Amino acid sequence: MPKISVIVPVYNVEKYIKECIESLLNQSFSDFELILVDDGSTDKSASICDFYASKDSRIKVFHKQNGGVSSARNLGIEKSVGEWIAFVDSDDYVDAKYLENLYKSAYSCDLISCGFFVTNEFGEKTNSNVNPSGFFYQKDIADVVNNDWIVTSPWAHLIKTSLIKDNDVKFYENRSMGEDTIFVLSCLDKANCIRNIPELLYYYRTTPNSLLHPDERKYGKYIEDYMWSNNMVYSMKNGTFYFYYKRKCHALMTILYKKDMPLVKKISNESQKASGKKILCYWLNMSLKSKILMSYILFPKFIQFFVMIFLFKICLRG
């Protein structure tokens, strides 16, 4: 049984999949299986996966009808046999010590996270992200989430397989917005200990296909899924992810501003249920612009909506 199962959902990424696979095959840590789930690709991605599988026994390829990235990841989880699971997106790549450094940092934790670089479609670094390092136990996890000290995408983590399978944590296949976040937060909801390490080991590539550009035909579904994910966040860990929920509501209101003001007001009213004594602490840790945009939450509830609109007009002019 391998120590780690690396799950890569694959769909029409013939331009990038070779670099992704080779970065995993070149790992300094070798005790892993690589699960490539071809989600009905129509380009050469499937044949590229099969080629690599014929060269390395650690690679398993599963071909399925197109069902979306969540269904591909869920199939990967189902087929995995490793003690740990790592997700890698097929247009991304990883450092040669990605698995080694995550695994040796596991100790008694349920989830380990590393820093990452953001690159453009040509692999040129454009940004980086490192969260505060250290061990965080169950009592601390709400603070980690609310202060945005952890990546809420599936990649850049090593997650104990038993945490996922014993708690039946899955990706929601009927959602196209926020399902990644809900999966990670569901894991954090059940975790006893998590750890952040400072090394930047993952390369997240932004491409035209990876950026969200909802068109008018999908706009209603986009809003529905975003509101669903907001409410899912609020329901987790006895509601203690409330400030993260507030920020998600704020992000949605920012998107909707000048497009659907009645819905903005509805979301504003719904978000009043998320409050607590630590809210000022989390607010102080935000960037200046975010502090300004989010400062409406510090006003009395009956005028928050009007303060929010005023701040939007000032900070989001044009």
PDB file of C-alpha atoms in Angstrom:
ATOM      1  CA  MET A   1       0.000   0.000   0.000  1.00  0.00           C
ATOM      2  CA  PRO A   2       1.495   3.362  -1.000  1.00  0.00           C
ATOM      3  CA  LYS A   3       1.854   6.110   1.577  1.00  0.00           C
ATOM      4  CA  ILE A   4       0.265   8.769  -0.648  1.00  0.00           C
ATOM      5  CA  SER A   5      -2.369   8.769  -3.374  1.00  0.00           C
ATOM      6  CA  VAL A   6      -1.983  11.751  -5.709  1.00  0.00           C
ATOM      7  CA  ILE A   7      -5.234  12.491  -7.533  1.00  0.00           C
ATOM      8  CA  VAL A   8      -5.172  14.506 -10.768  1.00  0.00           C
ATOM      9  CA  PRO A   9      -8.438  15.244 -12.610  1.00  0.00           C
ATOM     10  CA  VAL A  10      -7.713  15.595 -16.320  1.00  0.00           C
ATOM     11  CA  TYR A  11      -9.786  17.354 -18.966  1.00  0.00           C
ATOM     12  CA  ASN A  12      -8.451  18.814 -22.236  1.00  0.00           C
ATOM     13  CA  VAL A  13      -5.060  19.884 -20.904  1.00  0.00           C
ATOM     14  CA  GLU A  14      -2.749  18.438 -23.535  1.00  0.00           C
ATOM     15  CA  LYS A  15      -0.678  21.631 -23.363  1.00  0.00           C
ATOM     16  CA  TYR A  16       0.136  21.228 -19.655  1.00  0.00           C
ATOM     17  CA  ILE A  17      -0.428  17.623 -18.543  1.00  0.00           C
ATOM     18  CA  LYS A  18       3.090  16.397 -19.412  1.00  0.00           C
ATOM     19  CA  GLU A  19       4.715  18.975 -17.145  1.00  0.00           C
ATOM     20  CA  CYS A  20       2.274  18.102 -14.367  1.00  0.00           C
ATOM     21  CA  ILE A  21       2.915  14.350 -14.585  1.00  0.00           C
ATOM     22  CA  GLU A  22       6.684  14.689 -14.915  1.00  0.00           C
ATOM     23  CA  SER A  23       6.877  16.996 -11.885  1.00  0.00           C
ATOM     24  CA  LEU A  24       5.199  14.212  -9.897  1.00  0.00           C
ATOM     25  CA  LEU A  25       7.321  11.401 -11.309  1.00  0.00           C
ATOM     26  CA  ASN A  26      10.450  13.399 -10.403  1.00  0.00           C
ATOM     27  CA  GLN A  27       9.549  13.552  -6.719  1.00  0.00           C
ATOM     28  CA  SER A  28      12.253  12.858  -4.129  1.00  0.00           C
ATOM     29  CA  PHE A  29       9.561  10.827  -2.302  1.00  0.00           C
ATOM     30  CA  SER A  30       8.695   7.722  -4.317  1.00  0.00           C
ATOM     31  CA  ASP A  31       6.152   5.789  -2.224  1.00  0.00           C
ATOM     32  CA  PHE A  32       3.014   7.059  -3.926  1.00  0.00           C
ATOM     33  CA  GLU A  33       0.428   6.149  -6.535  1.00  0.00           C
ATOM     34  CA  LEU A  34      -0.575   8.646  -9.189  1.00  0.00           C
ATOM     35  CA  ILE A  35      -4.259   8.480 -10.094  1.00  0.00           C
ATOM     36  CA  LEU A  36      -5.073  10.233 -13.366  1.00  0.00           C
ATOM     37  CA  VAL A  37      -8.811  10.569 -13.955  1.00  0.00           C
ATOM     38  CA  ASP A  38      -9.576  11.421 -17.568  1.00  0.00           C
ATOM     39  CA  ASP A  39     -12.931  13.175 -17.486  1.00  0.00           C
ATOM     40  CA  GLY A  40     -13.890  12.537 -21.098  1.00  0.00           C
ATOM     41  CA  SER A  41     -11.152  14.620 -22.723  1.00  0.00           C
ATOM     42  CA  THR A  42     -11.577  15.326 -26.438  1.00  0.00           C
ATOM     43  CA  ASP A  43      -7.953  16.303 -27.099  1.00  0.00           C
ATOM     44  CA  LYS A  44      -4.784  14.220 -26.628  1.00  0.00           C
ATOM     45  CA  SER A  45      -4.864  14.325 -22.829  1.00  0.00           C
ATOM     46  CA  ALA A  46      -6.188  10.772 -22.449  1.00  0.00           C
ATOM     47  CA  SER A  47      -3.533   9.227 -24.706  1.00  0.00           C
ATOM     48  CA  ILE A  48      -0.794  11.182 -22.907  1.00  0.00           C
ATOM     49  CA  CYS A  49      -1.985   9.743 -19.589  1.00  0.00           C
ATOM     50  CA  ASP A  50      -2.033   6.222 -21.031  1.00  0.00           C
ATOM     51  CA  PHE A  51       1.490   6.666 -22.389  1.00  0.00           C
ATOM     52  CA  TYR A  52       2.892   7.609 -18.992  1.00  0.00           C
ATOM     53  CA  ALA A  53       0.985   4.760 -17.323  1.00  0.00           C
ATOM     54  CA  SER A  54       2.687   2.306 -19.673  1.00  0.00           C
ATOM     55  CA  LYS A  55       6.070   3.602 -18.493  1.00  0.00           C
ATOM     56  CA  ASP A  56       5.520   3.733 -14.712  1.00  0.00           C
ATOM     57  CA  SER A  57       3.622   1.182 -12.623  1.00  0.00           C
ATOM     58  CA  ARG A  58       2.747   3.803 -10.000  1.00  0.00           C
ATOM     59  CA  ILE A  59       0.359   5.461 -12.448  1.00  0.00           C
ATOM     60  CA  LYS A  60      -3.283   4.401 -12.686  1.00  0.00           C
ATOM     61  CA  VAL A  61      -5.493   5.911 -15.370  1.00  0.00           C
ATOM     62  CA  PHE A  62      -9.277   5.902 -15.223  1.00  0.00           C
ATOM     63  CA  HIS A  63     -11.356   7.062 -18.184  1.00  0.00           C
ATOM     64  CA  LYS A  64     -14.897   8.269 -17.643  1.00  0.00           C
ATOM     65  CA  GLN A  65     -17.614  10.241 -19.370  1.00  0.00           C
ATOM     66  CA  ASN A  66     -17.394  13.961 -18.797  1.00  0.00           C
ATOM     67  CA  GLY A  67     -18.997  14.825 -15.491  1.00  0.00           C
ATOM     68  CA  GLY A  68     -16.950  17.713 -14.197  1.00  0.00           C
ATOM     69  CA  VAL A  69     -13.912  18.081 -12.006  1.00  0.00           C
ATOM     70  CA  SER A  70     -15.788  17.163  -8.816  1.00  0.00           C
ATOM     71  CA  SER A  71     -16.906  13.806 -10.186  1.00  0.00           C
ATOM     72  CA  ALA A  72     -13.344  13.132 -11.387  1.00  0.00           C
ATOM     73  CA  ARG A  73     -11.906  13.898  -7.947  1.00  0.00           C
ATOM     74  CA  ASN A  74     -14.546  11.752  -6.260  1.00  0.00           C
ATOM     75  CA  LEU A  75     -13.646   8.818  -8.499  1.00  0.00           C
ATOM     76  CA  GLY A  76     -10.005   9.354  -7.597  1.00  0.00           C
ATOM     77  CA  ILE A  77     -10.874   9.249  -3.897  1.00  0.00           C
ATOM     78  CA  GLU A  78     -12.865   6.057  -4.427  1.00  0.00           C
ATOM     79  CA  LYS A  79      -9.952   4.356  -6.217  1.00  0.00           C
ATOM     80  CA  SER A  80      -7.243   5.583  -3.835  1.00  0.00           C
ATOM     81  CA  VAL A  81      -5.489   3.157  -1.466  1.00  0.00           C
ATOM     82  CA  GLY A  82      -2.852   5.424   0.075  1.00  0.00           C
ATOM     83  CA  GLU A  83      -2.756   6.527   3.713  1.00  0.00           C
ATOM     84  CA  TRP A  84      -2.766  10.139   2.561  1.00  0.00           C
ATOM     85  CA  ILE A  85      -4.351  11.987  -0.359  1.00  0.00           C
ATOM     86  CA  ALA A  86      -2.941  14.927  -2.311  1.00  0.00           C
ATOM     87  CA  PHE A  87      -4.809  16.714  -5.088  1.00  0.00           C
ATOM     88  CA  VAL A  88      -2.967  18.329  -7.987  1.00  0.00           C
ATOM     89  CA  ASP A  89      -4.696  20.173 -10.821  1.00  0.00           C
ATOM     90  CA  SER A  90      -3.678  18.986 -14.269  1.00  0.00           C
ATOM     91  CA  ASP A  91      -2.478  22.393 -15.490  1.00  0.00           C
ATOM     92  CA  ASP A  92      -0.333  22.915 -12.367  1.00  0.00           C
ATOM     93  CA  TYR A  93       2.981  21.391 -11.302  1.00  0.00           C
ATOM     94  CA  VAL A  94       4.920  20.833  -8.087  1.00  0.00           C
ATOM     95  CA  ASP A  95       8.394  21.133  -6.607  1.00  0.00           C
ATOM     96  CA  ALA A  96      10.542  17.988  -6.517  1.00  0.00           C
ATOM     97  CA  LYS A  97      10.214  17.895  -2.711  1.00  0.00           C
ATOM     98  CA  TYR A  98       6.487  18.540  -2.628  1.00  0.00           C
ATOM     99  CA  LEU A  99       5.449  15.118  -1.317  1.00  0.00           C
ATOM    100  CA  GLU A 100       8.553  14.565   0.807  1.00  0.00           C
ATOM    101  CA  ASN A 101       8.247  17.809   2.737  1.00  0.00           C
ATOM    102  CA  LEU A 102       4.521  17.447   3.292  1.00  0.00           C
ATOM    103  CA  TYR A 103       4.818  13.821   4.402  1.00  0.00           C
ATOM    104  CA  LYS A 104       7.712  14.330   6.803  1.00  0.00           C
ATOM    105  CA  SER A 105       5.778  17.213   8.382  1.00  0.00           C
ATOM    106  CA  ALA A 106       2.659  15.140   9.022  1.00  0.00           C
ATOM    107  CA  TYR A 107       3.393  13.783  12.522  1.00  0.00           C
ATOM    108  CA  SER A 108       0.017  13.384  14.243  1.00  0.00           C
ATOM    109  CA  CYS A 109      -1.860  15.887  12.083  1.00  0.00           C
ATOM    110  CA  ASP A 110      -4.808  15.283   9.772  1.00  0.00           C
ATOM    111  CA  LEU A 111      -3.999  17.920   7.155  1.00  0.00           C
ATOM    112  CA  ILE A 112      -0.726  19.617   6.178  1.00  0.00           C
ATOM    113  CA  SER A 113      -0.498  22.670   3.911  1.00  0.00           C
ATOM    114  CA  CYS A 114       2.379  24.382   2.118  1.00  0.00           C
ATOM    115  CA  GLY A 115       2.921  27.699   0.396  1.00  0.00           C
ATOM    116  CA  PHE A 116       2.502  28.140  -3.340  1.00  0.00           C
ATOM    117  CA  PHE A 117       3.557  30.226  -6.302  1.00  0.00           C
ATOM    118  CA  VAL A 118       1.091  31.690  -8.773  1.00  0.00           C
ATOM    119  CA  THR A 119       2.294  31.510 -12.383  1.00  0.00           C
ATOM    120  CA  ASN A 120       0.901  32.639 -15.689  1.00  0.00           C
ATOM    121  CA  GLU A 121       0.098  30.225 -18.509  1.00  0.00           C
ATOM    122  CA  PHE A 122       3.784  30.182 -19.512  1.00  0.00           C
ATOM    123  CA  GLY A 123       4.967  29.149 -16.051  1.00  0.00           C
ATOM    124  CA  GLU A 124       6.340  32.585 -15.107  1.00  0.00           C
ATOM    125  CA  LYS A 125       5.892  33.405 -11.422  1.00  0.00           C
ATOM    126  CA  THR A 126       3.534  36.297 -10.797  1.00  0.00           C
ATOM    127  CA  ASN A 127       2.812  35.963  -7.074  1.00  0.00           C
ATOM    128  CA  SER A 128       3.296  33.743  -4.032  1.00  0.00           C
ATOM    129  CA  ASN A 129       1.462  32.873  -0.858  1.00  0.00           C
ATOM    130  CA  VAL A 130       2.714  31.578   2.498  1.00  0.00           C
ATOM    131  CA  ASN A 131       0.435  31.285   5.502  1.00  0.00           C
ATOM    132  CA  PRO A 132       1.542  31.458   9.171  1.00  0.00           C
ATOM    133  CA  SER A 133       3.476  28.296  10.024  1.00  0.00           C
ATOM    134  CA  GLY A 134       2.790  25.973  12.917  1.00  0.00           C
ATOM    135  CA  PHE A 135       0.469  23.406  14.429  1.00  0.00           C
ATOM    136  CA  PHE A 136      -3.194  24.300  14.900  1.00  0.00           C
ATOM    137  CA  TYR A 137      -5.460  22.132  17.011  1.00  0.00           C
ATOM    138  CA  GLN A 138      -9.223  21.797  17.007  1.00  0.00           C
ATOM    139  CA  LYS A 139      -9.769  24.834  19.217  1.00  0.00           C
ATOM    140  CA  ASP A 140      -7.631  26.948  16.840  1.00  0.00           C
ATOM    141  CA  ILE A 141      -9.047  25.850  13.491  1.00  0.00           C
ATOM    142  CA  ALA A 142     -11.874  28.395  13.401  1.00  0.00           C
ATOM    143  CA  ASP A 143      -9.283  31.158  13.861  1.00  0.00           C
ATOM    144  CA  VAL A 144      -7.182  29.713  11.030  1.00  0.00           C
ATOM    145  CA  VAL A 145     -10.186  29.748   8.687  1.00  0.00           C
ATOM    146  CA  ASN A 146     -11.538  33.131   9.760  1.00  0.00           C
ATOM    147  CA  ASN A 147      -8.134  34.796   9.433  1.00  0.00           C
ATOM    148  CA  ASP A 148      -7.628  33.204   5.998  1.00  0.00           C
ATOM    149  CA  TRP A 149      -4.479  31.381   7.134  1.00  0.00           C
ATOM    150  CA  ILE A 150      -5.057  28.336   4.951  1.00  0.00           C
ATOM    151  CA  VAL A 151      -5.651  27.645   1.266  1.00  0.00           C
ATOM    152  CA  THR A 152      -9.263  26.602   0.704  1.00  0.00           C
ATOM    153  CA  SER A 153      -8.536  24.957  -2.657  1.00  0.00           C
ATOM    154  CA  PRO A 154      -7.891  21.182  -2.644  1.00  0.00           C
ATOM    155  CA  TRP A 155      -4.297  21.515  -3.875  1.00  0.00           C
ATOM    156  CA  ALA A 156      -1.264  22.379  -1.700  1.00  0.00           C
ATOM    157  CA  HIS A 157      -2.516  20.007   1.007  1.00  0.00           C
ATOM    158  CA  LEU A 158      -1.761  16.504   2.207  1.00  0.00           C
ATOM    159  CA  ILE A 159      -4.921  15.083   3.779  1.00  0.00           C
ATOM    160  CA  LYS A 160      -5.263  11.900   5.816  1.00  0.00           C
ATOM    161  CA  THR A 161      -7.357   9.465   3.782  1.00  0.00           C
ATOM    162  CA  SER A 162      -9.280   8.273   6.831  1.00  0.00           C
ATOM    163  CA  LEU A 163     -10.390  11.854   7.534  1.00  0.00           C
ATOM    164  CA  ILE A 164     -11.986  11.968   4.084  1.00  0.00           C
ATOM    165  CA  LYS A 165     -13.399   8.471   3.829  1.00  0.00           C
ATOM    166  CA  ASP A 166     -14.501   7.909   7.436  1.00  0.00           C
ATOM    167  CA  ASN A 167     -16.444  11.175   7.396  1.00  0.00           C
ATOM    168  CA  ASP A 168     -17.732  10.653   3.835  1.00  0.00           C
ATOM    169  CA  VAL A 169     -16.315  13.993   2.706  1.00  0.00           C
ATOM    170  CA  LYS A 170     -16.899  14.396  -1.025  1.00  0.00           C
ATOM    171  CA  PHE A 171     -16.992  17.060  -3.688  1.00  0.00           C
ATOM    172  CA  TYR A 172     -20.516  18.180  -4.533  1.00  0.00           C
ATOM    173  CA  GLU A 173     -20.953  17.185  -8.173  1.00  0.00           C
ATOM    174  CA  ASN A 174     -24.007  19.342  -8.875  1.00  0.00           C
ATOM    175  CA  ARG A 175     -22.167  22.551  -7.967  1.00  0.00           C
ATOM    176  CA  SER A 176     -19.742  24.575 -10.039  1.00  0.00           C
ATOM    177  CA  MET A 177     -18.951  27.371  -7.587  1.00  0.00           C
ATOM    178  CA  GLY A 178     -17.570  26.938  -4.083  1.00  0.00           C
ATOM    179  CA  GLU A 179     -17.462  23.141  -4.063  1.00  0.00           C
ATOM    180  CA  ASP A 180     -13.657  23.169  -3.646  1.00  0.00           C
ATOM    181  CA  THR A 181     -13.938  25.418  -0.611  1.00  0.00           C
ATOM    182  CA  ILE A 182     -16.683  23.310   0.940  1.00  0.00           C
ATOM    183  CA  PHE A 183     -14.594  20.147   0.540  1.00  0.00           C
ATOM    184  CA  VAL A 184     -11.561  21.661   2.287  1.00  0.00           C
ATOM    185  CA  LEU A 185     -13.627  23.302   5.035  1.00  0.00           C
ATOM    186  CA  SER A 186     -15.463  20.006   5.588  1.00  0.00           C
ATOM    187  CA  CYS A 187     -12.080  18.377   6.190  1.00  0.00           C
ATOM    188  CA  LEU A 188     -11.083  21.170   8.566  1.00  0.00           C
ATOM    189  CA  ASP A 189     -14.421  20.803  10.334  1.00  0.00           C
ATOM    190  CA  LYS A 190     -13.517  17.203  11.201  1.00  0.00           C
ATOM    191  CA  ALA A 191      -9.760  17.624  11.775  1.00  0.00           C
ATOM    192  CA  ASN A 192      -8.147  17.436  15.217  1.00  0.00           C
ATOM    193  CA  CYS A 193      -4.841  18.951  14.125  1.00  0.00           C
ATOM    194  CA  ILE A 194      -3.597  20.744  11.031  1.00  0.00           C
ATOM    195  CA  ARG A 195      -0.194  22.164  10.156  1.00  0.00           C
ATOM    196  CA  ASN A 196       1.121  24.877   7.861  1.00  0.00           C
ATOM    197  CA  ILE A 197       4.706  24.625   6.623  1.00  0.00           C
ATOM    198  CA  PRO A 198       6.551  27.626   5.134  1.00  0.00           C
ATOM    199  CA  GLU A 199       8.020  26.020   2.013  1.00  0.00           C
ATOM    200  CA  LEU A 200       6.568  27.115  -1.341  1.00  0.00           C
ATOM    201  CA  LEU A 201       6.138  23.783  -3.094  1.00  0.00           C
ATOM    202  CA  TYR A 202       3.122  24.107  -5.385  1.00  0.00           C
ATOM    203  CA  TYR A 203       2.858  26.032  -8.664  1.00  0.00           C
ATOM    204  CA  TYR A 204      -0.676  27.200  -9.373  1.00  0.00           C
ATOM    205  CA  ARG A 205      -0.994  28.138 -13.026  1.00  0.00           C
ATOM    206  CA  THR A 206      -3.587  30.707 -14.080  1.00  0.00           C
ATOM    207  CA  THR A 207      -4.803  30.172 -17.630  1.00  0.00           C
ATOM    208  CA  PRO A 208      -7.728  31.614 -19.595  1.00  0.00           C
ATOM    209  CA  ASN A 209      -9.645  28.406 -18.829  1.00  0.00           C
ATOM    210  CA  SER A 210      -8.922  28.519 -15.095  1.00  0.00           C
ATOM    211  CA  LEU A 211     -10.334  32.010 -14.643  1.00  0.00           C
ATOM    212  CA  LEU A 212     -14.006  32.386 -13.910  1.00  0.00           C
ATOM    213  CA  HIS A 213     -15.938  34.355 -16.530  1.00  0.00           C
ATOM    214  CA  PRO A 214     -19.620  33.487 -16.033  1.00  0.00           C
ATOM    215  CA  ASP A 215     -21.709  34.418 -19.045  1.00  0.00           C
ATOM    216  CA  GLU A 216     -25.323  35.524 -18.885  1.00  0.00           C
ATOM    217  CA  ARG A 217     -26.624  32.000 -19.514  1.00  0.00           C
ATOM    218  CA  LYS A 218     -24.794  30.666 -16.447  1.00  0.00           C
ATOM    219  CA  TYR A 219     -25.157  33.722 -14.239  1.00  0.00           C
ATOM    220  CA  GLY A 220     -28.187  32.416 -12.339  1.00  0.00           C
ATOM    221  CA  LYS A 221     -26.436  29.117 -11.593  1.00  0.00           C
ATOM    222  CA  TYR A 222     -23.302  30.996 -10.556  1.00  0.00           C
ATOM    223  CA  ILE A 223     -25.227  33.058  -8.000  1.00  0.00           C
ATOM    224  CA  GLU A 224     -27.187  30.016  -6.775  1.00  0.00           C
ATOM    225  CA  ASP A 225     -24.000  28.012  -6.188  1.00  0.00           C
ATOM    226  CA  TYR A 226     -22.231  30.901  -4.500  1.00  0.00           C
ATOM    227  CA  MET A 227     -25.122  31.424  -2.087  1.00  0.00           C
ATOM    228  CA  TRP A 228     -25.219  27.671  -1.439  1.00  0.00           C
ATOM    229  CA  SER A 229     -21.529  27.647  -0.546  1.00  0.00           C
ATOM    230  CA  ASN A 230     -21.989  30.665   1.754  1.00  0.00           C
ATOM    231  CA  ASN A 231     -24.733  28.899   3.680  1.00  0.00           C
ATOM    232  CA  MET A 232     -22.712  25.673   3.851  1.00  0.00           C
ATOM    233  CA  VAL A 233     -19.809  27.603   5.383  1.00  0.00           C
ATOM    234  CA  TYR A 234     -22.053  29.138   7.994  1.00  0.00           C
ATOM    235  CA  SER A 235     -23.426  25.726   9.009  1.00  0.00           C
ATOM    236  CA  MET A 236     -19.971  24.253   9.699  1.00  0.00           C
ATOM    237  CA  LYS A 237     -18.237  23.841  13.043  1.00  0.00           C
ATOM    238  CA  ASN A 238     -21.239  25.102  14.998  1.00  0.00           C
ATOM    239  CA  GLY A 239     -21.175  28.368  13.078  1.00  0.00           C
ATOM    240  CA  THR A 240     -17.666  29.350  14.173  1.00  0.00           C
ATOM    241  CA  PHE A 241     -16.508  29.954  10.598  1.00  0.00           C
ATOM    242  CA  TYR A 242     -18.765  33.013  10.741  1.00  0.00           C
ATOM    243  CA  PHE A 243     -16.208  35.623   9.690  1.00  0.00           C
ATOM    244  CA  TYR A 244     -15.121  33.569   6.700  1.00  0.00           C
ATOM    245  CA  TYR A 245     -18.835  33.396   5.860  1.00  0.00           C
ATOM    246  CA  LYS A 246     -19.066  37.175   6.201  1.00  0.00           C
ATOM    247  CA  ARG A 247     -16.204  37.645   3.762  1.00  0.00           C
ATOM    248  CA  LYS A 248     -17.790  35.272   1.250  1.00  0.00           C
ATOM    249  CA  CYS A 249     -21.064  37.163   1.516  1.00  0.00           C
ATOM    250  CA  HIS A 250     -19.141  40.379   1.011  1.00  0.00           C
ATOM    251  CA  ALA A 251     -17.385  38.959  -2.074  1.00  0.00           C
ATOM    252  CA  LEU A 252     -20.733  37.985  -3.559  1.00  0.00           C
ATOM    253  CA  MET A 253     -22.176  41.433  -2.849  1.00  0.00           C
ATOM    254  CA  THR A 254     -19.160  42.984  -4.559  1.00  0.00           C
ATOM    255  CA  ILE A 255     -19.827  40.891  -7.665  1.00  0.00           C
ATOM    256  CA  LEU A 256     -23.515  41.779  -7.646  1.00  0.00           C
ATOM    257  CA  TYR A 257     -23.063  45.472  -6.965  1.00  0.00           C
ATOM    258  CA  LYS A 258     -24.796  47.531  -9.714  1.00  0.00           C
ATOM    259  CA  LYS A 259     -26.218  44.311 -11.201  1.00  0.00           C
ATOM    260  CA  ASP A 260     -28.817  43.065  -8.749  1.00  0.00           C
ATOM    261  CA  MET A 261     -29.322  45.410  -5.820  1.00  0.00           C
ATOM    262  CA  PRO A 262     -32.363  43.574  -4.382  1.00  0.00           C
ATOM    263  CA  LEU A 263     -30.250  40.431  -4.129  1.00  0.00           C
ATOM    264  CA  VAL A 264     -27.398  42.420  -2.564  1.00  0.00           C
ATOM    265  CA  LYS A 265     -29.817  43.650   0.095  1.00  0.00           C
ATOM    266  CA  LYS A 266     -31.139  40.136   0.680  1.00  0.00           C
ATOM    267  CA  ILE A 267     -27.644  38.750   1.151  1.00  0.00           C
ATOM    268  CA  SER A 268     -26.757  41.640   3.424  1.00  0.00           C
ATOM    269  CA  ASN A 269     -29.775  40.883   5.607  1.00  0.00           C
ATOM    270  CA  GLU A 270     -29.027  37.148   5.657  1.00  0.00           C
ATOM    271  CA  SER A 271     -25.414  37.734   6.625  1.00  0.00           C
ATOM    272  CA  GLN A 272     -26.466  39.479   9.835  1.00  0.00           C
ATOM    273  CA  LYS A 273     -26.801  36.053  11.462  1.00  0.00           C
ATOM    274  CA  ALA A 274     -23.005  35.723  11.354  1.00  0.00           C
ATOM    275  CA  SER A 275     -21.619  37.688  14.261  1.00  0.00           C
ATOM    276  CA  GLY A 276     -19.497  37.137  17.356  1.00  0.00           C
ATOM    277  CA  LYS A 277     -17.088  38.618  19.860  1.00  0.00           C
ATOM    278  CA  LYS A 278     -13.979  37.781  17.774  1.00  0.00           C
ATOM    279  CA  ILE A 279     -15.163  39.623  14.667  1.00  0.00           C
ATOM    280  CA  LEU A 280     -13.077  42.735  15.402  1.00  0.00           C
ATOM    281  CA  CYS A 281      -9.941  40.581  15.825  1.00  0.00           C
ATOM    282  CA  TYR A 282     -10.395  39.043  12.385  1.00  0.00           C
ATOM    283  CA  TRP A 283     -11.176  42.401  10.814  1.00  0.00           C
ATOM    284  CA  LEU A 284      -7.906  43.864  12.151  1.00  0.00           C
ATOM    285  CA  ASN A 285      -5.917  41.195  10.290  1.00  0.00           C
ATOM    286  CA  MET A 286      -7.321  42.129   6.877  1.00  0.00           C
ATOM    287  CA  SER A 287      -5.759  44.371   4.243  1.00  0.00           C
ATOM    288  CA  LEU A 288      -6.579  48.084   4.368  1.00  0.00           C
ATOM    289  CA  LYS A 289      -8.971  47.991   1.419  1.00  0.00           C
ATOM    290  CA  SER A 290     -10.711  44.918   2.824  1.00  0.00           C
ATOM    291  CA  LYS A 291     -10.940  46.600   6.213  1.00  0.00           C
ATOM    292  CA  ILE A 292     -12.666  49.568   4.601  1.00  0.00           C
ATOM    293  CA  LEU A 293     -15.025  47.442   2.506  1.00  0.00           C
ATOM    294  CA  MET A 294     -15.860  45.170   5.442  1.00  0.00           C
ATOM    295  CA  SER A 295     -16.156  47.880   8.080  1.00  0.00           C
ATOM    296  CA  TYR A 296     -19.945  48.003   7.557  1.00  0.00           C
ATOM    297  CA  ILE A 297     -20.177  44.902   9.758  1.00  0.00           C
ATOM    298  CA  LEU A 298     -19.097  47.012  12.754  1.00  0.00           C
ATOM    299  CA  PHE A 299     -22.109  49.332  12.454  1.00  0.00           C
ATOM    300  CA  PRO A 300     -25.525  48.667  14.016  1.00  0.00           C
ATOM    301  CA  LYS A 301     -27.401  46.105  11.968  1.00  0.00           C
ATOM    302  CA  PHE A 302     -30.233  48.410  10.934  1.00  0.00           C
ATOM    303  CA  ILE A 303     -27.854  50.726   9.022  1.00  0.00           C
ATOM    304  CA  GLN A 304     -25.258  48.181   7.815  1.00  0.00           C
ATOM    305  CA  PHE A 305     -26.758  47.902   4.339  1.00  0.00           C
ATOM    306  CA  PHE A 306     -26.667  51.658   3.755  1.00  0.00           C
ATOM    307  CA  VAL A 307     -23.100  51.936   5.070  1.00  0.00           C
ATOM    308  CA  MET A 308     -22.077  49.051   2.812  1.00  0.00           C
ATOM    309  CA  ILE A 309     -23.501  50.763  -0.294  1.00  0.00           C
ATOM    310  CA  PHE A 310     -21.691  53.988   0.607  1.00  0.00           C
ATOM    311  CA  LEU A 311     -18.376  52.142   1.025  1.00  0.00           C
ATOM    312  CA  PHE A 312     -18.887  50.302  -2.263  1.00  0.00           C
ATOM    313  CA  LYS A 313     -19.430  53.608  -4.048  1.00  0.00           C
ATOM    314  CA  ILE A 314     -16.205  55.009  -2.595  1.00  0.00           C
ATOM    315  CA  CYS A 315     -13.941  51.973  -2.979  1.00  0.00           C
ATOM    316  CA  LEU A 316     -15.374  50.376  -6.119  1.00  0.00           C
ATOM    317  CA  ARG A 317     -16.022  53.515  -8.114  1.00  0.00           C
ATOM    318  CA  GLY A 318     -16.335  52.796 -11.830  1.00  0.00           C
TER     319      GLY A 318
END
